[in-house]
Amino acid sequence: MLRATDITVRFGGVRAIENVSMALQRTEILGLIGPNGAGKTTMVNVLSGFQQPHQGSVTLAGEKTGPLRADRLARSGVVRTFQAVRLFPGLTVSENLEVGLGSRGLGRAAARRRAAELLDYMGLAARAHMPGNALSYGEERRVGIARALALQPNFLLLDEPAAGLNIGEAEALGDLIRRIRADFGCGVLVIEHNMKLVMGLCERLHVLASGRTIAEGSPADVFRDTAFRSAYLGAEPA
Amino acid sequence: MIDPAQILIDAVSVGGLYALTALGIGLIFSVMRLANFAHAELVTVAAYMLFAFSGSPVAVAILVAIAAAVLLALATERIAFRPLRGADSATLLISSFAVSMFLQKLLVFLVGSRPKALDPLPALSRTVSIGSLQVSALKLVTIVVCLTLLAALTAFLKWTRFGLQMRASAENFTMSRLLGVRANAVIAIAFGLSGLLAAVVAVLFAAQSGFVQPRFGVQIVIIAFVATVIGGLGNLFGAAVGGFFVGVVTILLQAFLPAELRPFREAFLFVIVIAILLFRPQGLFPARNLKERV
């Protein structure tokens, strides 16, 4: 289990995250939702070891993760993607995956074979030897996920994977995330604004607004919650 | 009468040394955005090791020089630069000046500032004839060694796991860490390689110049810095091209400037550099992602 307890993060005087706790199980798909500026990406930064919280702690399988060891967390299976995919533009698509495979201990030849398998799994086999900056937007996003899978994640943190995708592509992405959970046996945390995708995909939701937890539970429960409705959907407060 | 083939050989042998030096600097810059002026002292210390071991077999002296430069490179990283990891580029630059000055003055203190004569590669101080051409064996060996090392470095970066991680780190260090790349390992390998390149340059340059003094490395590193800037800081291919470019320009100036202007060769070289940077401020081959932050 990947667990964050009583996390507070400040930027200057602004509290981006205040006293937020959440846990991600090995087999669940958790939706992290909330309005823009709610602190969702900051929370993922904390969970992935990229942002050091000012208060609170992150534990992986009960062990506290040290300060700013993003590389070690990645090797121990906590892997994230970004809103902007950030492929290495000068590396081929295959090499983009091989970087992570190398840090999981594979030599170049083995890494290349595994990268080919992963790209095949993502339906990107034909793109393996193209440069990282020559892909379409949708393809780039899938390579970003493939690159995360190369690290054999136990916990996969996806930051707005469906941003910019059309309805059909977003549905396909939902199916893909379910397949990934089944095939890789990892817990998935998804930051997502597309409510249809969230409702269909996530077993549990965690809602942030202005850096605080305002609701959590099953999608059905959360959608009935008045705090959620006023903060997120803009409904009149009851 | 100036033979074009002779000029070419001169240009490539001089350019090759600049290219290897520029690559040593470029490797460090690309992974940690440090313009390492202390690279000069890696060259200098390696040359002093050649001097100190001039009674030993050539191979032993060269191995000692390489070991010393690699160890010194790793030590400067561990002691001076690792604590500043992630600091502003300007801070890193100034600290590399400090390391450079410290080592230089330490050498003056230990061995004095007077030049010491050395001849690390005595077997090469002869000429060989290629057709009608009389070529110094040292220049030919310099060319072969430089091109071999360039090829080996390219193969390392292209075909090995650490080479790939180094390329990824050069493009986006934060992203590569998030993919599990060990920052300390990649940076240590970069420093080790830069020490190796510095030692090779020291051997070839000492054989050419015939003496070593505490500012031995500075002469070549200053020019190599210009080469990395022309090539595009952070781009290794650009660094190598910049090195050869500066070598070619230097030799052409040497060959074609009127005799009374030759002492001012460097001034002309730098005018050309300024002109290039006016039109290509990022260098000929700008590095990608130089400013990107996650």
PDB file of C-alpha atoms in Angstrom, chain B residues 38-145:
ATOM      1  CA  ALA B  38      38.475  22.684 -13.242  1.00  0.00           C
ATOM      2  CA  HIS B  39      38.683  20.418 -16.293  1.00  0.00           C
ATOM      3  CA  ALA B  40      41.913  22.313 -16.969  1.00  0.00           C
ATOM      4  CA  GLU B  41      43.478  20.937 -13.793  1.00  0.00           C
ATOM      5  CA  LEU B  42      42.512  17.382 -14.715  1.00  0.00           C
ATOM      6  CA  VAL B  43      44.647  17.878 -17.819  1.00  0.00           C
ATOM      7  CA  THR B  44      47.422  19.565 -15.848  1.00  0.00           C
ATOM      8  CA  VAL B  45      47.586  16.953 -13.094  1.00  0.00           C
ATOM      9  CA  ALA B  46      47.647  14.142 -15.662  1.00  0.00           C
ATOM     10  CA  ALA B  47      50.560  15.882 -17.395  1.00  0.00           C
ATOM     11  CA  TYR B  48      52.447  16.210 -14.091  1.00  0.00           C
ATOM     12  CA  MET B  49      51.924  12.494 -13.518  1.00  0.00           C
ATOM     13  CA  LEU B  50      53.554  11.840 -16.884  1.00  0.00           C
ATOM     14  CA  PHE B  51      56.443  14.017 -15.745  1.00  0.00           C
ATOM     15  CA  ALA B  52      56.682  12.256 -12.383  1.00  0.00           C
ATOM     16  CA  PHE B  53      56.656   8.827 -14.021  1.00  0.00           C
ATOM     17  CA  SER B  54      58.878   9.775 -16.949  1.00  0.00           C
ATOM     18  CA  GLY B  55      61.414   7.150 -15.803  1.00  0.00           C
ATOM     19  CA  SER B  56      58.833   4.381 -16.041  1.00  0.00           C
ATOM     20  CA  PRO B  57      57.679   2.594 -19.171  1.00  0.00           C
ATOM     21  CA  VAL B  58      55.412   4.781 -21.322  1.00  0.00           C
ATOM     22  CA  ALA B  59      52.381   2.566 -20.751  1.00  0.00           C
ATOM     23  CA  VAL B  60      52.785   2.768 -16.961  1.00  0.00           C
ATOM     24  CA  ALA B  61      53.107   6.553 -17.042  1.00  0.00           C
ATOM     25  CA  ILE B  62      49.999   6.863 -19.205  1.00  0.00           C
ATOM     26  CA  LEU B  63      47.969   4.534 -16.977  1.00  0.00           C
ATOM     27  CA  VAL B  64      49.026   6.476 -13.880  1.00  0.00           C
ATOM     28  CA  ALA B  65      48.064   9.745 -15.595  1.00  0.00           C
ATOM     29  CA  ILE B  66      44.653   8.377 -16.526  1.00  0.00           C
ATOM     30  CA  ALA B  67      44.058   6.992 -13.029  1.00  0.00           C
ATOM     31  CA  ALA B  68      45.069  10.306 -11.443  1.00  0.00           C
ATOM     32  CA  ALA B  69      42.799  12.389 -13.688  1.00  0.00           C
ATOM     33  CA  VAL B  70      39.828  10.044 -13.193  1.00  0.00           C
ATOM     34  CA  LEU B  71      40.291   9.987  -9.411  1.00  0.00           C
ATOM     35  CA  LEU B  72      40.693  13.753  -9.266  1.00  0.00           C
ATOM     36  CA  ALA B  73      37.571  14.217 -11.388  1.00  0.00           C
ATOM     37  CA  LEU B  74      35.578  11.929  -9.090  1.00  0.00           C
ATOM     38  CA  ALA B  75      36.982  13.659  -6.005  1.00  0.00           C
ATOM     39  CA  THR B  76      36.061  17.160  -7.227  1.00  0.00           C
ATOM     40  CA  GLU B  77      32.566  15.898  -7.968  1.00  0.00           C
ATOM     41  CA  ARG B  78      32.165  14.276  -4.579  1.00  0.00           C
ATOM     42  CA  ILE B  79      33.716  17.061  -2.512  1.00  0.00           C
ATOM     43  CA  ALA B  80      32.948  20.273  -4.377  1.00  0.00           C
ATOM     44  CA  PHE B  81      30.070  19.768  -6.796  1.00  0.00           C
ATOM     45  CA  ARG B  82      27.761  17.172  -5.269  1.00  0.00           C
ATOM     46  CA  PRO B  83      26.811  19.420  -2.342  1.00  0.00           C
ATOM     47  CA  LEU B  84      25.814  22.049  -4.902  1.00  0.00           C
ATOM     48  CA  ARG B  85      23.677  19.694  -6.964  1.00  0.00           C
ATOM     49  CA  GLY B  86      20.657  21.571  -8.221  1.00  0.00           C
ATOM     50  CA  ALA B  87      22.179  24.949  -7.429  1.00  0.00           C
ATOM     51  CA  ASP B  88      22.066  27.777  -9.911  1.00  0.00           C
ATOM     52  CA  SER B  89      24.374  27.404 -12.951  1.00  0.00           C
ATOM     53  CA  ALA B  90      26.186  30.579 -11.954  1.00  0.00           C
ATOM     54  CA  THR B  91      26.925  29.137  -8.504  1.00  0.00           C
ATOM     55  CA  LEU B  92      28.261  25.964 -10.067  1.00  0.00           C
ATOM     56  CA  LEU B  93      30.379  27.950 -12.504  1.00  0.00           C
ATOM     57  CA  ILE B  94      31.948  30.071  -9.783  1.00  0.00           C
ATOM     58  CA  SER B  95      32.620  27.021  -7.627  1.00  0.00           C
ATOM     59  CA  SER B  96      34.371  25.359 -10.567  1.00  0.00           C
ATOM     60  CA  PHE B  97      36.574  28.479 -10.827  1.00  0.00           C
ATOM     61  CA  ALA B  98      37.350  28.065  -7.156  1.00  0.00           C
ATOM     62  CA  VAL B  99      38.258  24.401  -7.574  1.00  0.00           C
ATOM     63  CA  SER B 100      40.355  25.267 -10.619  1.00  0.00           C
ATOM     64  CA  MET B 101      42.236  28.056  -8.829  1.00  0.00           C
ATOM     65  CA  PHE B 102      42.732  25.964  -5.714  1.00  0.00           C
ATOM     66  CA  LEU B 103      44.278  23.092  -7.672  1.00  0.00           C
ATOM     67  CA  GLN B 104      46.390  25.441  -9.759  1.00  0.00           C
ATOM     68  CA  LYS B 105      47.848  27.188  -6.727  1.00  0.00           C
ATOM     69  CA  LEU B 106      48.284  23.870  -4.973  1.00  0.00           C
ATOM     70  CA  LEU B 107      50.410  22.730  -7.911  1.00  0.00           C
ATOM     71  CA  VAL B 108      52.475  25.939  -7.740  1.00  0.00           C
ATOM     72  CA  PHE B 109      52.987  25.248  -4.060  1.00  0.00           C
ATOM     73  CA  LEU B 110      53.926  21.604  -4.550  1.00  0.00           C
ATOM     74  CA  VAL B 111      56.005  21.654  -7.727  1.00  0.00           C
ATOM     75  CA  GLY B 112      56.685  25.326  -8.423  1.00  0.00           C
ATOM     76  CA  SER B 113      55.544  27.428 -11.327  1.00  0.00           C
ATOM     77  CA  ARG B 114      58.520  26.843 -13.604  1.00  0.00           C
ATOM     78  CA  PRO B 115      57.896  24.633 -16.641  1.00  0.00           C
ATOM     79  CA  LYS B 116      59.207  21.071 -16.455  1.00  0.00           C
ATOM     80  CA  ALA B 117      60.383  19.433 -19.642  1.00  0.00           C
ATOM     81  CA  LEU B 118      58.896  16.088 -20.518  1.00  0.00           C
ATOM     82  CA  ASP B 119      58.618  13.826 -23.511  1.00  0.00           C
ATOM     83  CA  PRO B 120      55.942  11.253 -22.781  1.00  0.00           C
ATOM     84  CA  LEU B 121      55.913   9.691 -26.248  1.00  0.00           C
ATOM     85  CA  PRO B 122      59.545   9.693 -27.423  1.00  0.00           C
ATOM     86  CA  ALA B 123      58.881   6.980 -30.012  1.00  0.00           C
ATOM     87  CA  LEU B 124      56.670   9.364 -31.966  1.00  0.00           C
ATOM     88  CA  SER B 125      59.131  12.225 -32.397  1.00  0.00           C
ATOM     89  CA  ARG B 126      59.902  11.379 -35.973  1.00  0.00           C
ATOM     90  CA  THR B 127      58.289  11.928 -39.318  1.00  0.00           C
ATOM     91  CA  VAL B 128      56.775   9.384 -41.627  1.00  0.00           C
ATOM     92  CA  SER B 129      56.382   9.901 -45.341  1.00  0.00           C
ATOM     93  CA  ILE B 130      53.027   9.370 -46.949  1.00  0.00           C
ATOM     94  CA  GLY B 131      53.635   9.745 -50.664  1.00  0.00           C
ATOM     95  CA  SER B 132      55.465  13.021 -51.029  1.00  0.00           C
ATOM     96  CA  LEU B 133      54.253  14.229 -47.665  1.00  0.00           C
ATOM     97  CA  GLN B 134      56.398  14.351 -44.522  1.00  0.00           C
ATOM     98  CA  VAL B 135      54.096  13.994 -41.530  1.00  0.00           C
ATOM     99  CA  SER B 136      54.955  13.937 -37.853  1.00  0.00           C
ATOM    100  CA  ALA B 137      54.139  10.536 -36.377  1.00  0.00           C
ATOM    101  CA  LEU B 138      52.785  12.288 -33.290  1.00  0.00           C
ATOM    102  CA  LYS B 139      50.198  14.161 -35.349  1.00  0.00           C
ATOM    103  CA  LEU B 140      49.072  10.972 -37.043  1.00  0.00           C
ATOM    104  CA  VAL B 141      48.757   9.177 -33.708  1.00  0.00           C
ATOM    105  CA  THR B 142      46.902  12.180 -32.284  1.00  0.00           C
ATOM    106  CA  ILE B 143      44.401  11.990 -35.138  1.00  0.00           C
ATOM    107  CA  VAL B 144      43.952   8.227 -34.781  1.00  0.00           C
ATOM    108  CA  VAL B 145      43.557   8.409 -30.992  1.00  0.00           C
TER     109      VAL B 145
END
